[in-house]
PDB file of C-alpha atoms in Angstrom:
ATOM      1  CA  MET A   1       0.426  -0.392  -0.200  1.00 79.00           C
ATOM      2  CA  LEU A   2       1.694   3.024  -0.720  1.00 90.00           C
ATOM      3  CA  ILE A   3       0.991   6.423   0.985  1.00 96.00           C
ATOM      4  CA  GLN A   4       1.038   9.879   0.087  1.00 96.00           C
ATOM      5  CA  LEU A   5       1.385  13.101   1.600  1.00 97.00           C
ATOM      6  CA  ALA A   6      -1.658  15.087  -0.682  1.00 97.00           C
ATOM      7  CA  GLU A   7       0.706  18.117  -2.162  1.00 96.00           C
ATOM      8  CA  SER A   8      -1.593  19.643  -4.789  1.00 97.00           C
ATOM      9  CA  ASP A   9      -4.942  20.963  -4.926  1.00 97.00           C
ATOM     10  CA  SER A  10      -6.840  17.399  -6.693  1.00 96.00           C
ATOM     11  CA  GLN A  11      -5.075  15.349  -4.391  1.00 96.00           C
ATOM     12  CA  ILE A  12      -6.455  17.121  -1.952  1.00 98.00           C
ATOM     13  CA  LEU A  13     -10.190  17.646  -2.816  1.00 97.00           C
ATOM     14  CA  LYS A  14      -9.719  13.503  -3.073  1.00 96.00           C
ATOM     15  CA  CYS A  15      -9.049  13.248   0.138  1.00 97.00           C
ATOM     16  CA  PHE A  16     -13.054  15.005   0.758  1.00 97.00           C
ATOM     17  CA  SER A  17     -15.074  12.239   0.094  1.00 95.00           C
ATOM     18  CA  THR A  18     -13.342   9.572   2.857  1.00 97.00           C
ATOM     19  CA  LEU A  19     -12.684  12.370   5.548  1.00 96.00           C
ATOM     20  CA  SER A  20     -15.935  13.984   5.444  1.00 96.00           C
ATOM     21  CA  GLN A  21     -17.389  10.901   7.045  1.00 96.00           C
ATOM     22  CA  LEU A  22     -15.759  10.983  10.214  1.00 93.00           C
ATOM     23  CA  ARG A  23     -15.791  15.308   9.688  1.00 95.00           C
ATOM     24  CA  PRO A  24     -19.543  15.702   8.081  1.00 95.00           C
ATOM     25  CA  GLN A  25     -19.610  18.812   8.720  1.00 96.00           C
ATOM     26  CA  LEU A  26     -17.472  19.762   5.926  1.00 95.00           C
ATOM     27  CA  GLN A  27     -18.193  21.566   3.033  1.00 96.00           C
ATOM     28  CA  GLN A  28     -17.463  20.941  -0.475  1.00 95.00           C
ATOM     29  CA  GLU A  29     -17.009  23.981  -1.690  1.00 97.00           C
ATOM     30  CA  THR A  30     -14.430  25.676   1.244  1.00 97.00           C
ATOM     31  CA  PHE A  31     -12.854  21.998   1.888  1.00 97.00           C
ATOM     32  CA  LEU A  32      -9.401  22.896  -0.348  1.00 97.00           C
ATOM     33  CA  ASP A  33      -9.272  26.525   1.308  1.00 97.00           C
ATOM     34  CA  GLN A  34      -9.389  25.637   4.950  1.00 97.00           C
ATOM     35  CA  VAL A  35      -7.038  22.807   4.417  1.00 97.00           C
ATOM     36  CA  ARG A  36      -4.289  25.328   2.708  1.00 98.00           C
ATOM     37  CA  ARG A  37      -4.635  27.202   5.663  1.00 97.00           C
ATOM     38  CA  GLN A  38      -4.234  24.949   8.569  1.00 97.00           C
ATOM     39  CA  GLN A  39      -1.057  23.410   5.942  1.00 97.00           C
ATOM     40  CA  GLN A  40      -0.102  27.132   7.478  1.00 96.00           C
ATOM     41  CA  GLY A  41       0.140  25.818  10.822  1.00 95.00           C
ATOM     42  CA  GLY A  42       1.553  22.554   9.702  1.00 96.00           C
ATOM     43  CA  TYR A  43      -1.024  20.305   8.792  1.00 97.00           C
ATOM     44  CA  ARG A  44      -0.639  17.421   6.460  1.00 97.00           C
ATOM     45  CA  LEU A  45      -2.710  14.814   4.938  1.00 98.00           C
ATOM     46  CA  ALA A  46      -1.509  11.738   4.168  1.00 98.00           C
ATOM     47  CA  PHE A  47      -3.612   9.172   2.513  1.00 98.00           C
ATOM     48  CA  ILE A  48      -3.976   5.833   1.062  1.00 97.00           C
ATOM     49  CA  ASP A  49      -5.178   5.599  -3.162  1.00 94.00           C
ATOM     50  CA  GLU A  50      -6.274   2.623  -4.613  1.00 90.00           C
ATOM     51  CA  GLU A  51      -7.884   2.661  -7.802  1.00 86.00           C
ATOM     52  CA  ALA A  52      -8.936   5.881  -7.791  1.00 87.00           C
ATOM     53  CA  GLN A  53     -10.468   6.142  -4.406  1.00 91.00           C
ATOM     54  CA  VAL A  54      -9.424   6.899  -1.326  1.00 96.00           C
ATOM     55  CA  ILE A  55      -9.403   4.619   1.449  1.00 96.00           C
ATOM     56  CA  ALA A  56      -8.140   6.011   3.984  1.00 97.00           C
ATOM     57  CA  VAL A  57      -6.467   9.565   4.932  1.00 98.00           C
ATOM     58  CA  ALA A  58      -4.378  11.057   8.281  1.00 97.00           C
ATOM     59  CA  GLY A  59      -4.413  14.294   8.867  1.00 97.00           C
ATOM     60  CA  PHE A  60      -2.376  15.259  11.577  1.00 98.00           C
ATOM     61  CA  ARG A  61       0.584  18.017  12.672  1.00 97.00           C
ATOM     62  CA  ILE A  62       4.189  18.252  14.553  1.00 97.00           C
ATOM     63  CA  SER A  63       4.061  20.439  17.503  1.00 96.00           C
ATOM     64  CA  GLU A  64       5.919  21.276  20.121  1.00 95.00           C
ATOM     65  CA  ARG A  65       5.239  21.535  24.025  1.00 92.00           C
ATOM     66  CA  LEU A  66       6.998  22.369  27.142  1.00 94.00           C
ATOM     67  CA  ALA A  67       5.077  19.438  28.860  1.00 87.00           C
ATOM     68  CA  CYS A  68       5.676  16.871  26.397  1.00 87.00           C
ATOM     69  CA  GLY A  69       8.485  17.895  24.230  1.00 93.00           C
ATOM     70  CA  ARG A  70       7.830  17.307  20.347  1.00 96.00           C
ATOM     71  CA  PHE A  71       4.863  15.256  19.493  1.00 95.00           C
ATOM     72  CA  MET A  72       2.655  14.281  16.215  1.00 94.00           C
ATOM     73  CA  TYR A  73      -0.806  15.124  16.887  1.00 94.00           C
ATOM     74  CA  VAL A  74      -3.522  13.481  14.427  1.00 94.00           C
ATOM     75  CA  ASP A  75      -6.208  15.444  13.823  1.00 94.00           C
ATOM     76  CA  ASP A  76      -8.042  13.028  12.065  1.00 93.00           C
ATOM     77  CA  LEU A  77      -7.696   9.429  11.107  1.00 94.00           C
ATOM     78  CA  ILE A  78     -10.612   7.717   9.029  1.00 95.00           C
ATOM     79  CA  VAL A  79     -11.099   4.332   6.448  1.00 95.00           C
ATOM     80  CA  ASP A  80     -13.539   4.971   4.147  1.00 95.00           C
ATOM     81  CA  GLN A  81     -16.645   2.787   5.869  1.00 93.00           C
ATOM     82  CA  THR A  82     -16.668   0.244   2.558  1.00 92.00           C
ATOM     83  CA  MET A  83     -13.348  -0.758   3.484  1.00 91.00           C
ATOM     84  CA  ARG A  84     -13.049  -1.195   6.907  1.00 89.00           C
ATOM     85  CA  SER A  85     -11.057  -4.194   8.843  1.00 88.00           C
ATOM     86  CA  GLN A  86      -9.219  -4.855   5.800  1.00 91.00           C
ATOM     87  CA  GLN A  87      -5.620  -4.003   7.630  1.00 93.00           C
ATOM     88  CA  TYR A  88      -5.465  -0.186   5.443  1.00 95.00           C
ATOM     89  CA  GLY A  89      -6.167   1.651   9.165  1.00 93.00           C
ATOM     90  CA  GLN A  90      -3.119  -0.666  10.895  1.00 93.00           C
ATOM     91  CA  HIS A  91      -0.900   0.423   7.819  1.00 96.00           C
ATOM     92  CA  LEU A  92      -1.493   4.487   8.257  1.00 96.00           C
ATOM     93  CA  PHE A  93      -1.370   3.944  11.746  1.00 93.00           C
ATOM     94  CA  ASP A  94       2.456   2.315  10.885  1.00 95.00           C
ATOM     95  CA  TRP A  95       3.107   4.834   9.195  1.00 97.00           C
ATOM     96  CA  LEU A  96       2.445   7.676  11.226  1.00 96.00           C
ATOM     97  CA  ILE A  97       4.177   6.082  14.028  1.00 95.00           C
ATOM     98  CA  HIS A  98       7.152   5.637  10.987  1.00 97.00           C
ATOM     99  CA  TYR A  99       7.028   9.510  10.064  1.00 98.00           C
ATOM    100  CA  ALA A 100       6.768  10.448  13.820  1.00 96.00           C
ATOM    101  CA  THR A 101      10.117   8.756  14.886  1.00 96.00           C
ATOM    102  CA  GLN A 102      11.597  10.320  11.661  1.00 97.00           C
ATOM    103  CA  HIS A 103      10.657  13.888  12.710  1.00 97.00           C
ATOM    104  CA  GLN A 104      12.259  13.125  16.261  1.00 97.00           C
ATOM    105  CA  CYS A 105       8.742  12.963  17.778  1.00 96.00           C
ATOM    106  CA  LYS A 106       8.576  12.068  22.180  1.00 95.00           C
ATOM    107  CA  ALA A 107       5.182  10.996  21.446  1.00 93.00           C
ATOM    108  CA  LEU A 108       1.520  10.364  19.573  1.00 92.00           C
ATOM    109  CA  ASP A 109      -0.911  12.150  20.128  1.00 90.00           C
ATOM    110  CA  LEU A 110      -4.697  12.038  18.950  1.00 85.00           C
ATOM    111  CA  ASP A 111      -8.256  13.351  20.428  1.00 80.00           C
ATOM    112  CA  SER A 112     -11.688  10.533  19.737  1.00 75.00           C
ATOM    113  CA  GLY A 113     -14.917  11.443  20.791  1.00 76.00           C
ATOM    114  CA  VAL A 114     -16.741   9.511  23.187  1.00 69.00           C
ATOM    115  CA  GLN A 115     -19.098   7.651  21.163  1.00 75.00           C
ATOM    116  CA  ARG A 116     -15.941   6.414  18.656  1.00 81.00           C
ATOM    117  CA  PHE A 117     -16.092   3.212  20.006  1.00 71.00           C
ATOM    118  CA  GLU A 118     -14.685   0.726  17.248  1.00 80.00           C
ATOM    119  CA  ALA A 119     -12.165   3.545  16.937  1.00 76.00           C
ATOM    120  CA  HIS A 120     -11.188   3.504  20.544  1.00 75.00           C
ATOM    121  CA  ARG A 121     -10.949  -0.787  20.345  1.00 79.00           C
ATOM    122  CA  PHE A 122      -8.470  -0.018  17.210  1.00 73.00           C
ATOM    123  CA  TYR A 123      -6.212   2.363  19.472  1.00 71.00           C
ATOM    124  CA  LEU A 124      -5.276   0.437  22.390  1.00 79.00           C
ATOM    125  CA  ARG A 125      -4.645  -2.538  19.950  1.00 81.00           C
ATOM    126  CA  GLN A 126      -2.280   0.298  18.871  1.00 76.00           C
ATOM    127  CA  ARG A 127      -0.884   0.588  22.219  1.00 86.00           C
ATOM    128  CA  MET A 128      -2.410   3.745  22.834  1.00 76.00           C
ATOM    129  CA  SER A 129      -2.817   4.894  26.835  1.00 81.00           C
ATOM    130  CA  ILE A 130      -5.924   7.137  27.628  1.00 80.00           C
ATOM    131  CA  SER A 131      -4.044   9.577  29.053  1.00 82.00           C
ATOM    132  CA  SER A 132      -6.087  12.861  29.509  1.00 80.00           C
ATOM    133  CA  HIS A 133      -9.552  14.194  29.107  1.00 72.00           C
ATOM    134  CA  HIS A 134      -9.856  16.525  26.711  1.00 74.00           C
ATOM    135  CA  PHE A 135     -12.235  19.408  27.560  1.00 78.00           C
ATOM    136  CA  ARG A 136     -13.795  22.051  25.958  1.00 74.00           C
ATOM    137  CA  LEU A 137     -16.119  25.512  26.211  1.00 71.00           C
ATOM    138  CA  ASN A 138     -18.093  26.343  22.692  1.00 82.00           C
ATOM    139  CA  LEU A 139     -18.103  30.252  22.336  1.00 89.00           C
ATOM    140  CA  LEU A 140     -20.515  30.484  19.730  1.00 87.00           C
TER     141      LEU A 140
END
């Protein structure tokens, strides 16, 4: 399985249909502009493309904090709902770990919605630990 970084407009747009399964609030008309804005802050999209269909997508960034040093934060990780349980998620997750290691990250972090039970089982199988609670205050 070949994993690529989405760099061209067409590659980014190809990721929309799969990524919108995780983020249904996204609008195709504004998707490219939003990704390009986020890229200015270090956001990257990695994807698996087979037979002209994006099967899996990961949105991530490398950052640094006083609390933990250099780390990779995975904003988005999704496998097309029709292609799950076929090792695409495992392959993409392994690629993320390798990429993070190659970029001197000490950890890989992500948040997962409390309702995503299947995703939680996957993350726990990857030896991830539940290390904190994420709190939010909606302002708008």
